Amino acid sequence: MSKQKIYRPRPVSGFPEWLPEQRLVEQRWMDHIRKAFESYGFCSIETPSVEELDVLLAKGEVDKEIYAIQRLQADEADKSESRLALHFDVTVPFARYVAQHFNDLDFPFKRYQMQRVWRGERPQDGRFREFYQCDIDVINVDHLPLHFDAEIPAAALECVAGLDIGPIRLHISNRKILDGYLAGLGIEDRVPVIRILDRFDKIGSDGVMAALTGELGMAEELARKAHALATIQTSDSSFGAQVRALGVEHETLEEGVSELEFVMDYLVREVPDADILADLSIARGFDYYTGTVYEGRFTELPGFGSVIAGGRYDDLAGSYINRRLPGVGISIGLTRIFGKMVADGMLKTGPKTPTQVLVALPSEERRELAAETAKTLRKRGMNVEMFHAATKIGKQIGYASKKGIPYVWFPPFEDGQPHEVKSMETGEQIAATPDSWTID
Amino acid sequence: MSKQKIYRPRPVSGFPEWLPEQRLVEQRWMDHIRKAFESYGFCSIETPSVEELDVLLAKGEVDKEIYAIQRLQADEADKSESRLALHFDVTVPFARYVAQHFNDLDFPFKRYQMQRVWRGERPQDGRFREFYQCDIDVINVDHLPLHFDAEIPAAALECVAGLDIGPIRLHISNRKILDGYLAGLGIEDRVPVIRILDRFDKIGSDGVMAALTGELGMAEELARKAHALATIQTSDSSFGAQVRALGVEHETLEEGVSELEFVMDYLVREVPDADILADLSIARGFDYYTGTVYEGRFTELPGFGSVIAGGRYDDLAGSYINRRLPGVGISIGLTRIFGKMVADGMLKTGPKTPTQVLVALPSEERRELAAETAKTLRKRGMNVEMFHAATKIGKQIGYASKKGIPYVWFPPFEDGQPHEVKSMETGEQIAATPDSWTID
């Protein structure tokens, strides 16, 4: 095997890979997020990495740059198999899961899912082809209480508050507000208008007016009225009064306003420290959201785009089952956030190993004693390595130092001597017994 | 979006998917395995799901039924991109990782990796196309101490001992023993002989003799001598005396015997409760193992094949870097074990949710009080759901019952009354305060 040609592997663009000290932080983040999700009673599910293409395309999602898979050695018999492709999010697989296991699930069904997803993106800053998403969703049969529209962002905000990633502002709106308001203004073709208003943060106030009157050819006054709604931003439910002051009346508008008031009141009360903003310009994608919509951005990097996103959908699973299953969910773009921190050198990385104690090996004769010591400490819940060879002690300490191991344990070098343990941080070395010593 | 044709999704053969109560157990297993790996100082890494085809094929691994990936909408520009494929194990990606990040890693490098892998297997019992493997490996530069050959199976045995999966026996040998012994017998073409001896557990003693004399045309006496070695099985290092009693001498044989003695002595001492067997018939695959080899099987289901496997390799990363990097590793076939338990109805599943306490909603007016109660319990570390609607209390209790939530909390229905909490297991209901109540 050894003397063949060397193939020097290159990093594959868009498929991130972390060093151990970075991965340790990523894993800590994932543990934290999982704990927050579970503290709200969301259960874990995982779906296969692949779905039938027909499932992925059932909602017409052809713009997601899907990766199809095929056996290298596929033969004739395989061609009749289902065409399979990697999932591009975990929302569509979740909807398929609920439809397929409908009779085995209890509703409202609250699940979280932390998996890799794949998209054939063109390589560029902050865009990955393989990345982790961390999602929570609730689905119920026929009717889903508004309670969940408030609980979902509260859980997500708790997740990100525990990560050392700088402030995130969560923009919240309700699709019914823009839609009902524009309907109240007598506008029939509302989607192009909403698309422009949704770009408020990118093109600014003047840009919005120019696009409405120019691109769409709206009358100045009508454009100004549409524009007025999209400028409303409040950090509590006071946006409602501002909307009503605009004097437009429509049933859908009123429904959207009162739903968003409920959500904002809940969030102000439950997560008072979070940075939330009722922002009536946001609309999110048109593929499935029908009510509440969420969009979280780095407060200090608004141009970076959304790192949290989600909303309420009337019936996502309807493509796969003849039941009405409304839901609401939110997705935390874990790799997008993590990758940005790494790229900007902002990530405080940890040690290179989970090891807390390195047990030194004084001599070959004392191997059994060292192993016994390591075993005792390990049984008491510590992460312990036994050094692998009876080399010079300086070299053994050097190994602990390089890997960031905080303690080095010395079993007695001669009979009758005590065990000792050295703190690599302070340099202090004290006598200790494996049965009772504890990490500070 | 709603009135389109319904596409009824079907389960995709070979891609397992678990219900929430099964996934909860799988996750508990993964947490346990991770904890055991970390307690020995292995650090986590993850590699991308895909590798360049040239990396996967650098060792000639064309028989692994590799899945290639391709963008559905690939255009001309993409055709010049690297050909990418899903990895079929995490050993080859690990070797590539070490070669690529060589200057950023500290050696000996001890990593664990728990990821999904993909193989285009024909569907059959116990064979999956997507499955989790949990691997530990150590790689060092130039020379890797034998210490790790002993530590690796100790960590793996500790992992499986903590899972409720029935006994597993770990068969251990060293490739140098069979090879050196057969060389000592003067056999030059040893691989076909080893392949037959390795099938001892499948074809039995008579089958081995018949294959050696029939298929290979070996003389009866020579075949008997070869066969004699493969029958040796001991649960400690006493196999050494039995090998030496056969009277064959060879340097490689002696090296293998003393290495295996070291490993067996360590394991007998360190994991005295584990079921280990020096089994000189086992050889494992020929692709990379060069010394110690491991193969764990269900003790009560020997025909099911291996659920743990690994061994020592001289230089796995040599295809990608001009350094000698010997290693040793072991892989736990998590999905293979878990899938078998599920298929046989042996899996003790958990509740359907991580929720520990359901806070009931007495009335719409008391929503804020209920939310406050849920928040207090959650802040104290519990997993808490607040019921989403002020429906009949019986229905709210029914929800807890269906999902296996152990406690239901009742905020005061009227002012001046106490909070109460009901144990769903005992039916007992007691007064309690959110600030101080603890789960038994």
XYZ file of N, CA, C and O in Angstrom, chain A residues 159-298:
560
model
N -31.343 30.732 22.956
C -30.197 30.026 22.360
C -29.051 30.973 22.086
O -27.922 30.742 22.512
N -29.335 32.024 21.324
C -28.232 32.875 20.877
C -27.696 33.742 21.995
O -26.524 34.126 21.972
N -28.555 34.018 23.019
C -28.077 34.824 24.143
C -26.955 34.100 24.877
O -26.070 34.723 25.448
N -26.968 32.777 24.852
C -25.957 32.007 25.573
C -24.676 31.790 24.780
O -23.733 31.193 25.283
N -24.652 32.245 23.535
C -23.452 32.079 22.717
C -22.694 33.398 22.694
O -23.297 34.462 22.639
N -21.389 33.311 22.703
C -20.566 34.512 22.769
C -20.347 35.056 21.355
O -19.251 34.982 20.800
N -21.413 35.601 20.769
C -21.320 35.959 19.349
C -21.685 37.405 19.056
O -21.844 37.788 17.909
N -21.810 38.229 20.074
C -22.197 39.617 19.816
C -23.692 39.707 19.631
O -24.357 38.707 19.389
N -24.231 40.916 19.754
C -25.683 41.088 19.784
C -26.379 40.729 18.475
O -25.844 40.956 17.395
N -27.554 40.148 18.609
C -28.402 39.851 17.462
C -29.755 40.536 17.685
O -30.300 40.507 18.786
N -30.248 41.189 16.657
C -31.575 41.816 16.744
C -32.555 40.970 15.947
O -32.292 40.605 14.805
N -33.691 40.671 16.593
C -34.701 39.877 15.911
C -35.810 40.803 15.395
O -36.524 41.426 16.182
N -35.914 40.896 14.080
C -36.979 41.661 13.439
C -38.193 40.752 13.272
O -38.063 39.628 12.798
N -39.364 41.269 13.665
C -40.566 40.442 13.608
C -41.673 41.198 12.901
O -41.850 42.406 13.096
N -42.403 40.499 12.067
C -43.614 41.090 11.505
C -44.641 39.987 11.286
O -44.486 38.876 11.797
N -45.680 40.335 10.561
C -46.732 39.375 10.246
C -47.155 39.648 8.811
O -47.488 40.793 8.464
N -47.100 38.619 7.983
C -47.383 38.777 6.564
C -48.753 39.409 6.304
O -48.979 40.081 5.290
N -49.674 39.190 7.236
C -51.024 39.717 7.045
C -51.062 41.248 7.114
O -51.965 41.875 6.564
N -50.079 41.837 7.820
C -50.089 43.292 7.961
C -49.821 43.972 6.616
O -50.630 44.783 6.144
N -48.696 43.629 5.979
C -48.395 44.228 4.668
C -49.489 43.905 3.660
O -49.968 44.779 2.932
N -49.882 42.630 3.650
C -50.846 42.202 2.644
C -52.204 42.881 2.846
O -52.809 43.407 1.898
N -52.666 42.900 4.102
C -53.973 43.501 4.396
C -53.959 45.016 4.183
O -54.919 45.598 3.676
N -52.846 45.632 4.556
C -52.717 47.078 4.405
C -52.771 47.467 2.925
O -53.503 48.373 2.523
N -51.996 46.745 2.104
C -51.975 47.052 0.673
C -53.335 46.751 0.043
O -53.799 47.477 -0.843
N -53.990 45.698 0.533
C -55.349 45.399 0.040
C -56.287 46.537 0.404
O -57.116 46.978 -0.403
N -56.118 47.061 1.649
C -56.938 48.182 2.102
C -56.709 49.435 1.271
O -57.588 50.294 1.153
N -55.487 49.528 0.698
C -55.193 50.659 -0.189
C -55.741 50.418 -1.590
O -55.581 51.257 -2.479
N -56.343 49.252 -1.807
C -56.922 48.938 -3.104
C -55.939 48.385 -4.116
O -56.227 48.307 -5.312
N -54.748 47.956 -3.634
C -53.747 47.407 -4.560
C -54.025 45.926 -4.781
O -54.102 45.148 -3.832
N -54.200 45.522 -6.044
C -54.524 44.116 -6.306
C -53.291 43.240 -6.481
O -53.236 42.124 -5.973
N -52.314 43.752 -7.204
C -51.100 42.961 -7.450
C -50.073 43.316 -6.374
O -49.193 44.150 -6.560
N -50.180 42.647 -5.209
C -49.429 43.091 -4.033
C -48.017 42.514 -3.917
O -47.148 43.098 -3.276
N -47.793 41.344 -4.521
C -46.495 40.678 -4.342
C -45.309 41.545 -4.783
O -44.330 41.685 -4.044
N -45.367 42.175 -5.958
C -44.215 43.027 -6.358
C -43.984 44.174 -5.381
O -42.836 44.560 -5.122
N -45.061 44.719 -4.833
C -44.930 45.812 -3.868
C -44.258 45.305 -2.588
O -43.328 45.929 -2.056
N -44.717 44.149 -2.115
C -44.139 43.583 -0.887
C -42.657 43.272 -1.084
O -41.829 43.522 -0.209
N -42.326 42.757 -2.253
C -40.908 42.450 -2.536
C -40.043 43.693 -2.405
O -38.919 43.632 -1.901
N -40.542 44.814 -2.877
C -39.766 46.050 -2.780
C -39.681 46.543 -1.334
O -38.601 46.892 -0.847
N -40.813 46.534 -0.626
C -40.806 47.000 0.765
C -39.876 46.146 1.623
O -39.206 46.637 2.535
N -39.823 44.836 1.308
C -38.984 43.900 2.060
C -37.501 44.227 1.916
O -36.672 43.773 2.714
N -37.163 45.040 0.891
C -35.744 45.376 0.674
C -35.368 46.704 1.345
O -34.312 47.260 1.073
N -36.227 47.168 2.233
C -36.023 48.442 2.924
C -34.625 48.551 3.533
O -33.930 49.565 3.390
N -34.194 47.488 4.214
C -32.889 47.547 4.890
C -31.731 47.601 3.897
O -30.637 48.013 4.237
N -31.970 47.162 2.660
C -30.879 47.141 1.671
C -30.847 48.414 0.816
O -29.788 48.953 0.544
N -32.029 48.889 0.375
C -32.042 50.018 -0.566
C -32.465 51.326 0.086
O -32.390 52.392 -0.533
N -32.927 51.284 1.332
C -33.236 52.512 2.058
C -34.559 53.139 1.634
O -35.218 52.687 0.686
N -34.917 54.176 2.348
C -36.203 54.843 2.168
C -36.364 55.401 0.749
O -37.357 55.142 0.071
N -35.347 56.139 0.280
C -35.418 56.718 -1.069
C -35.466 55.631 -2.132
O -36.205 55.746 -3.119
N -34.683 54.577 -1.909
C -34.658 53.466 -2.859
C -36.020 52.826 -2.994
O -36.460 52.458 -4.093
N -36.705 52.668 -1.862
C -38.032 52.062 -1.880
C -39.006 52.933 -2.680
O -39.710 52.457 -3.572
N -38.991 54.240 -2.387
C -39.892 55.157 -3.105
C -39.602 55.131 -4.612
O -40.527 55.063 -5.431
N -38.324 55.162 -4.941
C -37.938 55.159 -6.355
C -38.405 53.886 -7.047
O -38.913 53.923 -8.179
N -38.253 52.757 -6.364
C -38.636 51.481 -6.969
C -40.155 51.398 -7.138
O -40.662 50.910 -8.153
N -40.892 51.890 -6.133
C -42.355 51.804 -6.207
C -42.888 52.674 -7.351
O -43.717 52.234 -8.151
N -42.376 53.889 -7.429
C -42.894 54.791 -8.466
C -42.271 54.491 -9.824
O -42.952 54.537 -10.843
N -40.972 54.120 -9.819
C -40.290 53.840 -11.080
C -40.624 52.464 -11.636
O -41.409 52.326 -12.569
N -40.046 51.432 -10.981
C -40.246 50.055 -11.450
C -41.712 49.695 -11.609
O -42.129 49.104 -12.602
N -42.499 50.024 -10.571
C -43.897 49.595 -10.596
C -44.838 50.653 -11.158
O -46.018 50.386 -11.400
N -44.336 51.862 -11.299
C -45.172 52.928 -11.846
C -46.344 53.319 -10.960
O -47.406 53.739 -11.437
N -46.153 53.178 -9.624
C -47.234 53.569 -8.717
C -47.327 55.097 -8.649
O -46.327 55.805 -8.761
N -48.534 55.560 -8.413
C -48.737 57.001 -8.188
C -47.997 57.404 -6.913
O -47.945 56.638 -5.949
N -47.406 58.588 -6.940
C -46.593 59.094 -5.822
C -47.315 58.958 -4.471
O -46.760 58.493 -3.497
N -48.569 59.360 -4.438
C -49.290 59.364 -3.162
C -49.513 57.955 -2.642
O -49.365 57.675 -1.455
N -49.883 57.068 -3.567
C -50.103 55.684 -3.177
C -48.793 55.054 -2.690
O -48.750 54.351 -1.670
N -47.723 55.348 -3.410
C -46.411 54.822 -3.023
C -46.031 55.318 -1.631
O -45.515 54.569 -0.805
N -46.317 56.621 -1.393
C -45.982 57.182 -0.084
C -46.758 56.477 1.027
O -46.226 56.207 2.104
N -48.007 56.131 0.757
C -48.817 55.431 1.758
C -48.263 54.026 2.022
O -48.200 53.562 3.160
N -47.906 53.346 0.942
C -47.332 52.000 1.104
C -46.017 52.090 1.889
O -45.783 51.334 2.836
N -45.206 53.051 1.498
C -43.909 53.277 2.131
C -44.059 53.569 3.633
O -43.261 53.126 4.460
N -45.094 54.314 3.979
C -45.295 54.731 5.378
C -45.389 53.529 6.313
O -44.825 53.524 7.417
N -46.077 52.486 5.890
C -46.230 51.315 6.760
C -44.872 50.664 7.021
O -44.560 50.280 8.149
N -44.081 50.551 5.938
C -42.818 49.814 6.034
C -41.792 50.530 6.909
O -40.789 49.930 7.307
N -42.020 51.797 7.214
C -41.062 52.523 8.066
C -41.312 52.287 9.555
O -40.498 52.707 10.383
N -42.426 51.655 9.890
C -42.771 51.504 11.310
C -41.900 50.442 11.975
O -41.810 49.312 11.514
N -41.238 50.838 13.038
C -40.405 49.926 13.820
C -40.578 50.279 15.292
O -40.303 51.409 15.687
N -41.011 49.332 16.103
C -41.111 49.593 17.550
C -40.610 48.364 18.307
O -40.675 47.247 17.805
N -40.117 48.621 19.513
C -39.573 47.498 20.277
C -40.619 46.888 21.211
O -40.296 46.091 22.075
N -41.879 47.271 21.020
C -42.960 46.652 21.784
C -44.207 46.655 20.906
O -44.095 46.816 19.695
N -45.395 46.533 21.523
C -46.593 46.421 20.687
C -47.176 47.785 20.305
O -48.274 47.868 19.766
N -46.409 48.847 20.544
C -46.928 50.176 20.211
C -47.010 50.432 18.709
O -47.623 51.405 18.276
N -46.407 49.552 17.902
C -46.535 49.691 16.444
C -48.009 49.713 16.037
O -48.388 50.324 15.042
N -48.846 49.005 16.830
C -50.265 48.877 16.486
C -50.940 50.234 16.352
O -51.648 50.502 15.374
N -50.678 51.099 17.342
C -51.273 52.439 17.310
C -50.798 53.208 16.082
O -51.573 53.912 15.415
N -49.505 53.036 15.747
C -48.960 53.742 14.574
C -49.619 53.267 13.282
O -49.896 54.055 12.382
N -49.865 51.944 13.205
C -50.522 51.416 12.008
C -51.936 51.977 11.903
O -52.366 52.462 10.846
N -52.633 51.933 13.020
C -54.032 52.378 12.991
C -54.126 53.870 12.653
O -55.071 54.311 12.002
N -53.090 54.622 13.066
C -53.075 56.060 12.773
C -52.963 56.348 11.276
O -53.290 57.439 10.815
N -52.523 55.339 10.504
C -52.417 55.545 9.050
C -53.791 55.533 8.382
O -53.924 55.900 7.212
N -54.797 55.064 9.132
C -56.166 55.188 8.645
C -56.609 54.181 7.588
O -57.656 54.365 6.970
N -55.829 53.145 7.358
C -56.245 52.130 6.388
C -56.969 51.012 7.128
O -56.512 50.567 8.174
N -58.098 50.571 6.582
C -58.833 49.508 7.271
C -58.992 48.289 6.396
O -59.313 48.387 5.211
N -58.717 47.143 7.001
C -58.895 45.883 6.280
C -58.888 44.751 7.306
O -58.091 44.766 8.240
N -59.727 43.771 7.106
C -59.852 42.668 8.054
C -58.525 41.928 8.250
O -58.107 41.627 9.363
N -57.846 41.644 7.149
C -56.569 40.920 7.220
C -55.528 41.746 7.975
O -54.757 41.222 8.776
N -55.521 43.048 7.711
C -54.603 43.950 8.411
C -54.831 43.888 9.916
O -53.894 43.731 10.699
N -56.077 43.994 10.311
C -56.416 43.999 11.730
C -56.004 42.678 12.383
O -55.465 42.641 13.491
N -56.208 41.575 11.660
C -55.825 40.253 12.163
C -54.310 40.186 12.366
O -53.823 39.718 13.405
N -53.585 40.669 11.397
C -52.122 40.653 11.488
C -51.619 41.517 12.634
O -50.714 41.116 13.375
N -52.206 42.688 12.783
C -51.778 43.592 13.851
C -52.020 42.963 15.213
O -51.148 42.972 16.089
N -53.195 42.371 15.417
C -53.472 41.838 16.753
C -52.628 40.588 17.016
O -52.199 40.344 18.149
N -52.330 39.802 15.991
C -51.426 38.651 16.187
C -50.033 39.124 16.585
O -49.417 38.596 17.511
N -49.533 40.129 15.890
C -48.179 40.611 16.193
C -48.134 41.291 17.565
O -47.128 41.187 18.280
N -49.246 41.965 17.936
C -49.290 42.553 19.283
C -49.157 41.471 20.352
O -48.409 41.618 21.333
N -49.861 40.368 20.141
C -49.779 39.246 21.094
C -48.333 38.754 21.213
O -47.804 38.561 22.306
N -47.685 38.567 20.075
C -46.307 38.041 20.062
C -45.355 39.026 20.743
O -44.528 38.641 21.581
N -45.494 40.322 20.406
C -44.588 41.315 20.985
C -44.804 41.444 22.497
O -43.838 41.544 23.257
N -46.067 41.438 22.937
C -46.338 41.532 24.375
C -45.686 40.363 25.121
O -45.084 40.540 26.184
N -45.811 39.164 24.553
C -45.232 37.979 25.182
C -43.715 38.114 25.273
O -43.116 37.857 26.318
N -43.090 38.533 24.185
C -41.625 38.590 24.153
C -41.074 39.668 25.085
O -40.065 39.463 25.755
N -41.748 40.817 25.133
C -41.312 41.891 26.030
C -41.324 41.388 27.474
O -40.434 41.693 28.268
N -42.330 40.578 27.784
C -42.488 40.068 29.146
C -41.511 38.927 29.422
O -40.885 38.868 30.473
N -41.380 37.993 28.467
C -40.647 36.757 28.734
C -39.145 36.850 28.497
O -38.371 36.179 29.163
N -38.748 37.637 27.508
C -37.307 37.780 27.244
C -36.957 39.265 27.217
O -36.582 39.813 26.184
N -37.094 39.912 28.400
C -36.945 41.367 28.459
C -35.562 41.859 28.021
O -35.427 42.994 27.572
N -34.538 41.008 28.128
C -33.199 41.456 27.764
C -32.914 41.342 26.268
O -31.890 41.831 25.788
N -33.783 40.668 25.540
C -33.507 40.437 24.116
C -33.763 41.693 23.302
O -34.552 42.555 23.683
N -33.067 41.785 22.176
C -33.220 42.921 21.271
C -34.230 42.524 20.195
O -33.887 41.862 19.218
N -35.493 42.899 20.399
C -36.528 42.553 19.429
C -37.132 43.821 18.840
O -37.191 44.863 19.485
N -37.578 43.710 17.595
C -38.093 44.868 16.890
C -39.253 44.453 15.987
O -39.071 43.627 15.096
N -40.428 45.000 16.280
C -41.512 44.852 15.307
C -41.116 45.727 14.125
O -40.963 46.939 14.278
N -40.891 45.112 12.976
C -40.354 45.822 11.805
C -41.260 45.469 10.632
O -41.167 44.394 10.048
N -42.173 46.402 10.303
C -43.240 46.058 9.365
C -42.785 45.979 7.913
O -43.586 45.681 7.031
N -41.483 46.205 7.681
C -41.010 46.061 6.299
C -40.698 44.613 5.944
O -40.660 44.258 4.772
N -40.448 43.790 6.958
C -39.941 42.452 6.591
C -41.063 41.512 6.164
O -42.181 41.554 6.681
N -40.755 40.688 5.187
C -41.771 39.781 4.637
C -41.272 38.345 4.501
O -42.049 37.427 4.485
N -39.949 38.151 4.428
C -39.343 36.833 4.169
C -39.770 36.289 2.809
O -40.482 36.933 2.069
N -39.290 35.100 2.502
C -39.568 34.493 1.194
C -41.059 34.229 0.991
O -41.832 34.206 1.938
N -41.424 34.001 -0.270
C -42.838 33.812 -0.578
C -43.227 32.347 -0.646
O -44.339 32.010 -0.973
N -42.259 31.468 -0.354
C -42.558 30.071 -0.602
C -43.567 29.489 0.366
O -44.416 28.721 -0.012
N -43.446 29.811 1.659
C -44.481 29.241 2.513
C -45.035 30.061 3.664
O -46.043 29.704 4.223
N -44.415 31.167 4.029
C -44.901 31.883 5.214
C -46.223 32.597 4.975
O -46.438 33.193 3.924
N -47.089 32.551 5.992
C -48.427 33.118 5.841
C -48.815 34.072 6.971
O -49.797 34.782 6.851
N -48.074 34.053 8.085
C -48.428 34.926 9.217
C -47.175 35.558 9.790
O -46.454 36.275 9.094
N -46.907 35.267 11.056
C -45.710 35.793 11.717
C -44.445 35.444 10.930
O -44.318 34.325 10.435
N -43.546 36.425 10.815
C -42.239 36.136 10.212
C -41.118 36.692 11.092
O -41.302 37.709 11.764
N -40.002 35.976 11.128
C -38.856 36.342 11.950
C -37.621 36.501 11.078
O -37.420 35.720 10.158
N -36.789 37.441 11.453
C -35.499 37.566 10.773
C -34.492 38.169 11.739
O -34.629 39.327 12.135
N -33.493 37.379 12.128
C -32.475 37.850 13.069
C -31.208 38.234 12.345
O -30.752 37.521 11.456
N -30.667 39.391 12.694
C -29.418 39.846 12.065
C -28.435 40.260 13.140
O -28.826 40.689 14.225
N -27.133 40.143 12.818
C -26.121 40.716 13.705
C -26.394 42.212 13.818
O -26.400 42.926 12.800
